[in-house]
Amino acid sequence: MRTYTRGAPTVFFIRLLWPLLTPVPAAEVEPTGGIPFMGGNYDGHPMLYFGRGDVEELQYAAAGTHREMARRIREAGDTMLEHPEEYLPPWSPAEFSARWNEVYGNNLGVLSMFCLLYPHRAGALDLAKDYMERMAAQPSWLVKDAPWDEVPLAHSLVGFATAYDFLYEYLTKGQQERFLQVIGNASRLMYEKSYVRGWGFQYLHNHQPTNCVALLTGSLVYMTQGYLQEAYLWTKQVLSIMEKSMILLQDVTDGSLYEGVAYGTYTTRSLFQYMFLVQRHFAISHFSHPWLLKHFAFLYRTILPGFQRTVAVADSNYNWFYGPESQLVFLDRYVLRNGSGNWLADLIHQNRITEGPGQAGKGQRWCTLHTEFLWYDPSLVPKPPADFGTSQLHYFEDWGVVTYGSTLPSGTNRSFLSFKSGKLGGRAIFDIVHNNKYKEWIKGWRNFNAGHEHPDQNSFTFAPNGVPFITEALYGPKYTLLNNVLLFGSALSGSCFKPWAGQVTEACDSKWLKYKMGLAADAQGRVEAAMRREGMVFIRGEAHSAYNPVLKIRNFQRNLLLLHPQLLLLVDHIHLESDSPARAMSAFFHNTELPFESLKVDDVHGAFVTHGKDKYKMFWMDDTNSSNKGMVGYWSYPRGYPYNGSNYVNVTMPLRYPHTRVAYIFFGPGMDVQSFSLRGDDQRVDIYLSTKDHTYTVYLLTGEVTSKPLFAMVLLDHQKIAFERAAAVADDPPAEVEEYVNVMEDNLQHVKPVFQQMERHILGRVLNSASFRKTAERLLQFSDKKKTEEVIEKMFDRSKKQNKGKGGRRANLEEKLSESLPDIFAQMEVNEKNERQRTSKRTYEESPEEGDADSRAFMDYPDGQRNRKGGFVKGRRFKQVPMGGTARSEGVSGTSSYIRLFLLLNTATFFLLLAVLLTRFQRGRSLHTQRCFYAIVLIDCFILLYLYSSCSHVQC
């Protein structure tokens, strides 16, 4: 018995101790991304993204681990210093507001970061101050011709407030006060407009995070300067909008954004700032958000070979509007933690286009450099995903987009293919609207904005060898013919180009897609299959629901078969009802850069583009083996669009009842197609292709009910490749987030404790000073005037009594002062709620279109009954928000110091007991005595584990 009890406890205790010695994965220890919660404990400016004590560390990083990013910041700053006349805002208000002016706010952020990292750079601070003086001199940051659009104002506000925070210590007292007034005026206007403009209630649209983060940035600066009541309302309004968006975003299961990659980076530029700021200042964490966990794929799976272009679905440029290096390092540091984000950011930067199509816009190229610098984690060694270097098929089920061959080095047979067929606004938004989900917040399409989408269901792009052959037409008019899809010949009323009828969402006289009402509100396509077999790719989409039902189109089925990296077969299957008025179909194919030229070989018509010395060709034929000549040309865009137009080839073919099939082949210079023919029946169409090296026989089953469980089968020489129906795409939409209203309200409860902590700190700083009364009046400026005077007199009396007391009672007086204060935030909320109800009624009466918005959603200021242990919201209990701050703040530093002390003492005690156990209790002690001692050591071990867990939690 003694032998067993002598060795086993020692092994047991060592195993208990082992977790203390083994590092825990960062994702488990730091669910908040490692961003410390400030808890309202600030020591002045800067405070938005980092504290005063972090500045020296950032300057060291600029010379070391972050030197590459610092070099880009320095280049931007030096460029502005060398050519100030090109970058400084004009003094003249007329000139400032004459055009879209986001460039001024965008460049100010990086300029202030440049000054912070290199404070001794000659002329830098003077340039930044001059820059801010010029912006402060403007009566308005809005654009004269678009006074209804606050987006330019938002860019100016976020840049100006960020610069104010970064450079506060370098500003004169007069500048500090004057610039703060400018920030307050701009924020106040943004707050007022958030109740009546679309960005306040149209969720997941790029304007919403852009404007909300501007207002949040301004309110945080205003809060730090002691204007708590207004800043509190502004902050609550931002969170009431954005936290709803974060909940709705959980329905987007593929990490995509329905406005496409370019506008997606516009959204995430601000959305990621929001996530960082609310975690740092209000302990609201979104770093385990399911959409965020999938978002890397949206950036990684949409890049064409060569790393310079992206899928241009919806309004787009050639790649990204903002970043995406900043967004990628953010994802790596706070979500991925595997080096893939840093790797892709490096890759994109190395391959950046500096001149010509695809170069970053002058107004956007620098504006994310400071956040990229702040979010970069050099400990994450750049590492590509495991499948990098091989062509992969990826399906974005919410977006309705399929990509193949993304993010590859350019070269022969490095080809890219994309296909789009999905629900208007994406599956999540479409289903929310049509299934009445989140009905407490959502009232149909009014709460969303699909204006940047295109009439593009069943569209595709193809880049053999990475060379864009068939492309999207980028940011242009919302015409069906500017997308790679079909129009149908019919004298339909409402068509933009009679007698041709396009998709029902096309807009004839507007820059924005139709989506709010009528047939357009229900438009959708769907991806039915997306699979890869033996190096071949098969994709099928159905888009008859995107066209007017009067056309009586039963099926518009588009099939894509990538037979070889340089050989794509496309087959359109049109099934008409017997009384369909459609008599012809017209297909368009675009290339934004290279013009098409006509071609004909053996009575088969085609077209080609020339890239360098290589020709990329296409031919077409219907199931009667006839081929009509196509029309090639250039479609010019009206003024007001960022691009001039697009080259196109237009192929028109007759329609027959009930079926018509038209096949197109697209191939690169490495292929030599020698023959091409097809024939079909009610169930299928057979296509025969031969090249110099191979023969392809494709059996495509197009019927709704088929004799075989296949979509298609390909005979490559003597090899058989089957695409089974069993592998069809399954639609599995997510359920509504449970208790979504309460989830949002719980997060809103994080705000008030922070402001109450700020209130205590502000009063504590001015105790016994001449400015005490003035500070108290500023805190209570929006409260009841009569009660305010009474409260100030009481606080002032206590402050004077403190002069006669002992200095050690200062903290106790702060507590008493805070107890004597009325709940200034609750009073403000009640007053504001009543005012907003009156405003909402007036808005509805004056403009039913705007008043019909669900404005009530923004007037809820939930603040249930509170006690010391927790609070209640609609009968649901939530945790009290912990008011700890960073390691530098007083509350957390005190707690962590005690925990650290007890941890060290208990660790020493544990090892002392363990040493006594191993040396003094090995022999001559009774079994009962040994067991008692083992129990003591075991209890001490559990205490040690508890202290270790607590220390990890507060990051001591």
Coordinates of N, CA and C in Angstrom, one line a residue, residues 571-575 585 620-627 653-664 676-688 702:
V571 N -23.2 26.4 -73.2 CA -24.5 26.0 -73.9 C -25.7 26.6 -73.3
D572 N -26.4 27.5 -74.0 CA -27.7 28.0 -73.5 C -28.8 27.2 -74.0
H573 N -29.7 26.8 -73.0 CA -30.9 26.0 -73.3 C -32.1 26.9 -73.0
I574 N -32.9 27.2 -74.0 CA -34.1 28.0 -73.8 C -35.3 27.2 -74.1
H575 N -36.2 27.1 -73.1 CA -37.4 26.3 -73.2 C -38.6 27.3 -73.1
M585 N -33.3 35.5 -79.5 CA -32.5 35.7 -78.4 C -31.2 36.5 -78.8
W620 N -19.7 30.2 -82.5 CA -21.0 29.9 -81.9 C -21.8 29.2 -83.0
M621 N -22.8 28.4 -82.6 CA -23.7 27.6 -83.5 C -24.9 27.1 -82.7
D622 N -26.1 27.1 -83.3 CA -27.2 26.5 -82.6 C -27.4 25.1 -83.0
D623 N -28.5 24.5 -82.4 CA -28.7 23.0 -82.6 C -29.2 22.6 -83.9
T624 N -29.3 23.6 -84.9 CA -29.6 23.2 -86.3 C -28.3 23.4 -87.1
N625 N -27.2 23.6 -86.4 CA -25.9 23.8 -87.0 C -25.8 25.1 -87.8
S626 N -26.7 26.0 -87.5 CA -26.6 27.3 -88.2 C -25.8 28.3 -87.3
S627 N -25.2 29.3 -87.9 CA -24.4 30.3 -87.2 C -24.5 31.6 -87.8
M653 N -29.8 35.0 -82.4 CA -30.2 33.8 -83.0 C -31.8 33.6 -82.9
P654 N -32.4 33.0 -83.8 CA -33.9 32.8 -83.7 C -34.2 31.7 -82.6
L655 N -35.4 31.9 -82.0 CA -35.9 30.9 -81.1 C -37.0 30.0 -81.7
R656 N -37.0 28.8 -81.3 CA -38.0 27.8 -81.8 C -38.7 27.2 -80.6
Y657 N -39.9 26.8 -80.8 CA -40.7 26.1 -79.7 C -40.5 24.6 -79.9
P658 N -40.3 23.9 -78.8 CA -40.2 24.4 -77.4 C -38.8 24.7 -77.0
H659 N -37.8 24.1 -77.7 CA -36.4 24.2 -77.3 C -35.5 24.9 -78.3
T660 N -34.6 25.7 -77.8 CA -33.5 26.2 -78.6 C -32.2 26.1 -77.8
R661 N -31.2 25.5 -78.5 CA -29.9 25.4 -77.8 C -28.9 26.1 -78.7
V662 N -28.1 27.0 -78.0 CA -27.0 27.6 -78.8 C -25.7 27.3 -78.0
A663 N -24.7 26.9 -78.7 CA -23.4 26.6 -78.1 C -22.3 27.6 -78.5
Y664 N -21.4 27.9 -77.6 CA -20.3 28.8 -77.8 C -19.1 28.1 -77.3
F676 N -16.5 21.5 -85.0 CA -17.4 21.9 -84.0 C -18.8 21.7 -84.5
S677 N -19.6 20.9 -83.9 CA -21.0 20.6 -84.3 C -21.8 20.2 -83.1
L678 N -23.2 20.3 -83.3 CA -24.1 19.8 -82.2 C -25.4 19.4 -82.8
R679 N -26.1 18.6 -82.1 CA -27.4 18.1 -82.4 C -28.2 17.8 -81.1
G680 N -29.5 17.9 -81.1 CA -30.2 17.7 -79.9 C -31.6 17.1 -80.1
D681 N -32.2 16.7 -79.0 CA -33.6 16.3 -78.9 C -34.3 16.9 -77.7
D682 N -35.4 16.4 -77.3 CA -36.1 17.0 -76.1 C -35.4 16.8 -74.8
Q683 N -34.5 15.8 -74.7 CA -33.9 15.5 -73.4 C -32.5 16.0 -73.3
R684 N -31.8 16.0 -74.5 CA -30.4 16.4 -74.4 C -29.9 17.0 -75.6
V685 N -28.6 17.5 -75.6 CA -28.0 18.0 -76.7 C -26.5 17.5 -76.7
D686 N -26.1 17.0 -77.9 CA -24.8 16.4 -78.0 C -23.9 17.4 -78.8
I687 N -22.7 17.6 -78.3 CA -21.7 18.6 -78.9 C -20.4 17.8 -79.2
Y688 N -19.9 18.0 -80.4 CA -18.7 17.3 -80.9 C -17.6 18.3 -81.1
T702 N -30.5 18.3 -70.7 CA -31.1 19.6 -70.4 C -32.5 19.5 -69.9

